[in-house]
Amino acid sequence: MTWLTKIVPDLGSRRARSCFGSAGELHRLVIGLASHSLGEERVESPRQRAGLLFRVEETRGAPVLLVQSSGSLNPDALGAGFGSMVERDLTPFLEGLEKGGEVRYRIAAAPSKRLGKSELNAERLGERAERLGELDRPGKRTYTRPLFGEQAEQWWRERAQRHGLDLSDVVSSGAVPSLDQGRTGKRGVRIHVTRFDGCAVVRDPDALREAVRNGVGRGKSFGCGMLSLAPAGW
């Protein structure tokens, strides 16, 4: 099953403000909401195990957190005073996707080009280089170059095609970078985010369902990659 949960924070809550100020804190929040389904023992890749993806939507009143998961989340884990939480089952809609059907889509993604495992890449690109993950081995990291504008749109068109969508149109807009200073503040992560909206035709329903459930691109632990669909007339 695939669930979508909408969390509206009470910005009078210090904990809510703190969580919405950091993608890393939101990641830890959603892991906690799904912890009842992960068991008491420590598991590898808890986000993937629980099918967790999330995205922050900016609204006029307050930011809204959308969380996708393979099971229902635990509202008690949100804590008193954090905000409200409602959920719905996406399974009937996803199972009803058919080839040739028209849908609307939205995804906040991290378009990028992988550069390799050389510190020279970071020195060459300076602040434009983004670190991906921890040290693979002493002195070596994996770096990427974020893509913008037409390059970012081309990145999305290629991945949409790969994941079963024929795009009818694309509207891209820059979003607030995804940030995480880590629990100690020593490990900083900054991911440039682009939001893509538009209409599309379903080319491969199975591939599309897999993309929705697993996400698209990198940065999934930091609020990127959640592909949302809706009927074209919705």
Tab-separated table of C-alpha atoms in Angstrom:
chain	number	residue	atom	x	y	z
A	1	MET	CA	0.000	0.000	0.000
A	2	THR	CA	1.001	3.622	-0.455
A	3	TRP	CA	-0.125	6.299	1.983
A	4	LEU	CA	0.042	10.086	1.711
A	5	THR	CA	0.059	12.025	4.975
A	6	LYS	CA	-0.395	15.789	5.244
A	7	ILE	CA	1.088	17.496	8.294
A	8	VAL	CA	0.223	21.130	9.009
A	9	PRO	CA	2.504	22.481	11.734
A	10	ASP	CA	1.506	24.796	14.545
A	11	LEU	CA	4.201	27.429	14.119
A	12	GLY	CA	3.674	28.419	17.729
A	13	SER	CA	5.482	25.178	18.571
A	14	ARG	CA	9.239	25.598	18.946
A	15	ARG	CA	9.787	21.969	17.919
A	16	ALA	CA	7.706	22.433	14.753
A	17	ARG	CA	9.639	25.571	13.785
A	18	SER	CA	12.921	23.767	14.382
A	19	CYS	CA	11.902	20.781	12.243
A	20	PHE	CA	10.722	22.918	9.334
A	21	GLY	CA	13.980	24.850	9.424
A	22	SER	CA	16.063	21.841	8.412
A	23	ALA	CA	15.539	19.036	5.903
A	24	GLY	CA	17.616	16.803	8.152
A	25	GLU	CA	15.275	17.418	11.093
A	26	LEU	CA	12.281	16.648	8.888
A	27	HIS	CA	13.955	13.412	7.819
A	28	ARG	CA	14.430	12.407	11.442
A	29	LEU	CA	10.816	13.391	12.168
A	30	VAL	CA	9.332	11.176	9.453
A	31	ILE	CA	11.561	8.257	10.454
A	32	GLY	CA	10.121	8.616	13.955
A	33	LEU	CA	6.575	8.630	12.607
A	34	ALA	CA	7.248	5.294	10.917
A	35	SER	CA	9.328	3.763	13.710
A	36	HIS	CA	6.464	1.524	14.889
A	37	SER	CA	6.604	-0.341	11.574
A	38	LEU	CA	10.392	-0.743	11.662
A	39	GLY	CA	10.575	-2.698	14.898
A	40	GLU	CA	12.734	-2.100	17.948
A	41	GLU	CA	16.018	-3.310	16.466
A	42	ARG	CA	18.140	-0.981	14.373
A	43	VAL	CA	17.617	-1.571	10.641
A	44	GLU	CA	19.613	-0.552	7.605
A	45	SER	CA	18.088	2.093	5.325
A	46	PRO	CA	14.993	2.795	7.479
A	47	ARG	CA	13.726	5.366	4.968
A	48	GLN	CA	13.695	2.820	2.169
A	49	ARG	CA	12.335	0.081	4.426
A	50	ALA	CA	9.315	2.245	5.325
A	51	GLY	CA	8.918	3.630	1.794
A	52	LEU	CA	9.360	7.186	3.090
A	53	LEU	CA	9.494	10.229	0.843
A	54	PHE	CA	8.573	13.776	1.782
A	55	ARG	CA	8.214	17.285	0.405
A	56	VAL	CA	7.502	20.676	1.933
A	57	GLU	CA	4.782	22.689	0.212
A	58	GLU	CA	4.750	26.438	0.831
A	59	THR	CA	1.231	27.827	1.303
A	60	ARG	CA	-0.079	31.251	2.255
A	61	GLY	CA	-0.842	30.264	5.814
A	62	ALA	CA	2.045	27.970	6.719
A	63	PRO	CA	4.332	25.375	5.189
A	64	VAL	CA	2.816	21.913	4.813
A	65	LEU	CA	4.710	18.631	5.020
A	66	LEU	CA	3.606	15.863	2.667
A	67	VAL	CA	4.877	12.402	3.589
A	68	GLN	CA	4.524	9.293	1.464
A	69	SER	CA	4.957	5.886	3.100
A	70	SER	CA	4.273	2.213	2.543
A	71	GLY	CA	2.311	2.012	5.796
A	72	SER	CA	0.180	4.245	7.966
A	73	LEU	CA	2.189	6.647	10.161
A	74	ASN	CA	1.817	6.917	13.924
A	75	PRO	CA	0.135	10.246	14.844
A	76	ASP	CA	1.141	9.877	18.510
A	77	ALA	CA	4.806	10.128	17.484
A	78	LEU	CA	4.177	13.665	16.232
A	79	GLY	CA	3.898	14.876	19.795
A	80	ALA	CA	1.491	17.239	21.499
A	81	GLY	CA	1.204	20.708	20.022
A	82	PHE	CA	3.220	19.996	16.864
A	83	GLY	CA	0.266	20.345	14.494
A	84	SER	CA	-2.424	18.391	12.666
A	85	MET	CA	-2.070	15.248	10.583
A	86	VAL	CA	-4.407	13.591	8.060
A	87	GLU	CA	-3.757	10.700	5.692
A	88	ARG	CA	-5.249	8.954	2.689
A	89	ASP	CA	-4.566	5.752	0.799
A	90	LEU	CA	-3.089	6.344	-2.666
A	91	THR	CA	-3.235	2.674	-3.645
A	92	PRO	CA	-6.578	2.762	-5.532
A	93	PHE	CA	-5.427	5.728	-7.629
A	94	LEU	CA	-2.024	4.204	-8.403
A	95	GLU	CA	-3.472	0.816	-9.272
A	96	GLY	CA	-5.939	2.538	-11.591
A	97	LEU	CA	-3.252	4.169	-13.741
A	98	GLU	CA	-3.582	3.090	-17.360
A	99	LYS	CA	-1.503	3.566	-20.482
A	100	GLY	CA	-2.627	6.682	-22.309
A	101	GLY	CA	-4.180	8.237	-19.219
A	102	GLU	CA	-3.590	11.935	-18.579
A	103	VAL	CA	-2.233	13.120	-15.233
A	104	ARG	CA	-0.892	16.195	-13.543
A	105	TYR	CA	2.451	15.862	-11.785
A	106	ARG	CA	4.650	17.656	-9.288
A	107	ILE	CA	8.124	16.811	-8.077
A	108	ALA	CA	10.762	18.747	-6.136
A	109	ALA	CA	13.977	17.225	-7.426
A	110	ALA	CA	17.732	17.728	-7.282
A	111	PRO	CA	18.869	17.774	-10.932
A	112	SER	CA	22.590	17.191	-11.061
A	113	LYS	CA	25.485	15.693	-12.958
A	114	ARG	CA	27.804	13.278	-11.193
A	115	LEU	CA	31.448	14.316	-11.471
A	116	GLY	CA	33.386	11.526	-9.838
A	117	LYS	CA	35.534	10.926	-6.799
A	118	SER	CA	38.203	13.569	-7.024
A	119	GLU	CA	38.899	16.450	-4.704
A	120	LEU	CA	39.986	18.330	-7.849
A	121	ASN	CA	36.349	18.509	-8.883
A	122	ALA	CA	35.501	20.376	-5.706
A	123	GLU	CA	38.442	22.720	-6.127
A	124	ARG	CA	37.468	23.398	-9.747
A	125	LEU	CA	33.801	24.073	-9.020
A	126	GLY	CA	34.128	25.741	-5.638
A	127	GLU	CA	30.761	26.446	-4.026
A	128	ARG	CA	28.913	24.988	-7.022
A	129	ALA	CA	30.107	21.490	-6.098
A	130	GLU	CA	27.819	19.467	-3.860
A	131	ARG	CA	29.013	16.656	-1.671
A	132	LEU	CA	27.100	13.446	-2.012
A	133	GLY	CA	27.333	11.232	1.050
A	134	GLU	CA	30.200	10.552	3.394
A	135	LEU	CA	33.783	9.614	2.606
A	136	ASP	CA	33.950	6.570	0.352
A	137	ARG	CA	37.556	6.108	1.358
A	138	PRO	CA	40.229	8.437	2.827
A	139	GLY	CA	40.672	11.518	0.696
A	140	LYS	CA	37.947	10.637	-1.823
A	141	ARG	CA	34.399	11.900	-2.053
A	142	THR	CA	31.716	11.832	-4.714
A	143	TYR	CA	30.809	15.249	-6.093
A	144	THR	CA	28.011	16.491	-8.293
A	145	ARG	CA	27.259	19.674	-10.175
A	146	PRO	CA	23.693	21.011	-9.789
A	147	LEU	CA	21.800	21.709	-12.990
A	148	PHE	CA	19.632	24.765	-13.609
A	149	GLY	CA	17.325	26.158	-16.286
A	150	GLU	CA	17.161	24.216	-19.559
A	151	GLN	CA	19.669	21.644	-18.323
A	152	ALA	CA	17.507	20.914	-15.283
A	153	GLU	CA	14.393	20.589	-17.462
A	154	GLN	CA	16.209	18.214	-19.800
A	155	TRP	CA	17.283	16.152	-16.778
A	156	TRP	CA	13.623	15.838	-15.735
A	157	ARG	CA	12.390	15.059	-19.249
A	158	GLU	CA	14.847	12.189	-19.533
A	159	ARG	CA	13.918	10.741	-16.154
A	160	ALA	CA	10.200	11.167	-16.711
A	161	GLN	CA	10.502	9.209	-19.962
A	162	ARG	CA	12.540	6.549	-18.194
A	163	HIS	CA	9.888	6.246	-15.476
A	164	GLY	CA	6.870	5.891	-17.747
A	165	LEU	CA	5.716	9.482	-18.319
A	166	ASP	CA	5.451	11.362	-21.611
A	167	LEU	CA	5.486	15.009	-20.581
A	168	SER	CA	3.024	17.358	-22.243
A	169	ASP	CA	4.543	20.425	-20.601
A	170	VAL	CA	7.030	21.427	-17.932
A	171	VAL	CA	6.995	24.436	-15.641
A	172	SER	CA	10.137	24.647	-13.527
A	173	SER	CA	10.815	26.919	-10.591
A	174	GLY	CA	13.695	27.236	-8.186
A	175	ALA	CA	12.952	26.139	-4.638
A	176	VAL	CA	14.629	26.819	-1.311
A	177	PRO	CA	17.813	24.719	-1.076
A	178	SER	CA	17.566	21.637	1.103
A	179	LEU	CA	19.802	22.092	4.138
A	180	ASP	CA	21.026	19.911	6.969
A	181	GLN	CA	23.732	20.781	9.459
A	182	GLY	CA	23.552	17.353	11.089
A	183	ARG	CA	23.026	16.688	14.766
A	184	THR	CA	26.422	18.112	15.698
A	185	GLY	CA	26.609	20.859	13.084
A	186	LYS	CA	29.848	19.405	11.712
A	187	ARG	CA	28.380	17.662	8.641
A	188	GLY	CA	26.733	20.157	6.335
A	189	VAL	CA	24.546	19.171	3.391
A	190	ARG	CA	23.191	21.657	0.851
A	191	ILE	CA	21.172	20.443	-2.133
A	192	HIS	CA	19.842	22.751	-4.841
A	193	VAL	CA	16.193	21.979	-5.545
A	194	THR	CA	14.036	22.599	-8.616
A	195	ARG	CA	10.285	22.000	-8.636
A	196	PHE	CA	8.686	20.677	-11.807
A	197	ASP	CA	4.941	20.905	-12.492
A	198	GLY	CA	2.883	20.041	-15.520
A	199	CYS	CA	0.723	17.545	-17.350
A	200	ALA	CA	1.749	14.217	-18.834
A	201	VAL	CA	0.484	11.043	-20.470
A	202	VAL	CA	1.079	7.666	-18.854
A	203	ARG	CA	3.278	5.561	-21.136
A	204	ASP	CA	4.210	2.715	-18.789
A	205	PRO	CA	1.926	2.353	-15.729
A	206	ASP	CA	4.164	-0.197	-13.966
A	207	ALA	CA	7.300	1.929	-14.314
A	208	LEU	CA	5.369	4.989	-13.168
A	209	ARG	CA	3.985	3.238	-10.088
A	210	GLU	CA	7.518	2.156	-9.169
A	211	ALA	CA	8.796	5.724	-9.582
A	212	VAL	CA	6.057	7.061	-7.313
A	213	ARG	CA	6.776	4.471	-4.634
A	214	ASN	CA	10.575	4.711	-4.778
A	215	GLY	CA	11.100	8.344	-5.743
A	216	VAL	CA	13.185	9.896	-8.509
A	217	GLY	CA	16.761	11.157	-8.355
A	218	ARG	CA	18.926	11.852	-5.350
A	219	GLY	CA	18.380	13.728	-2.102
A	220	LYS	CA	15.409	11.603	-1.004
A	221	SER	CA	16.473	11.818	2.636
A	222	PHE	CA	16.383	15.607	2.337
A	223	GLY	CA	12.948	16.201	0.842
A	224	CYS	CA	13.634	15.566	-2.847
A	225	GLY	CA	12.337	13.003	-5.313
A	226	MET	CA	8.708	12.510	-4.254
A	227	LEU	CA	6.664	12.326	-7.465
A	228	SER	CA	3.040	13.327	-6.917
A	229	LEU	CA	0.294	12.591	-9.442
A	230	ALA	CA	-3.330	13.626	-9.798
A	231	PRO	CA	-6.014	13.141	-12.456
A	232	ALA	CA	-5.652	15.699	-15.242
A	233	GLY	CA	-9.034	17.229	-14.485
A	234	TRP	CA	-8.543	17.347	-10.720
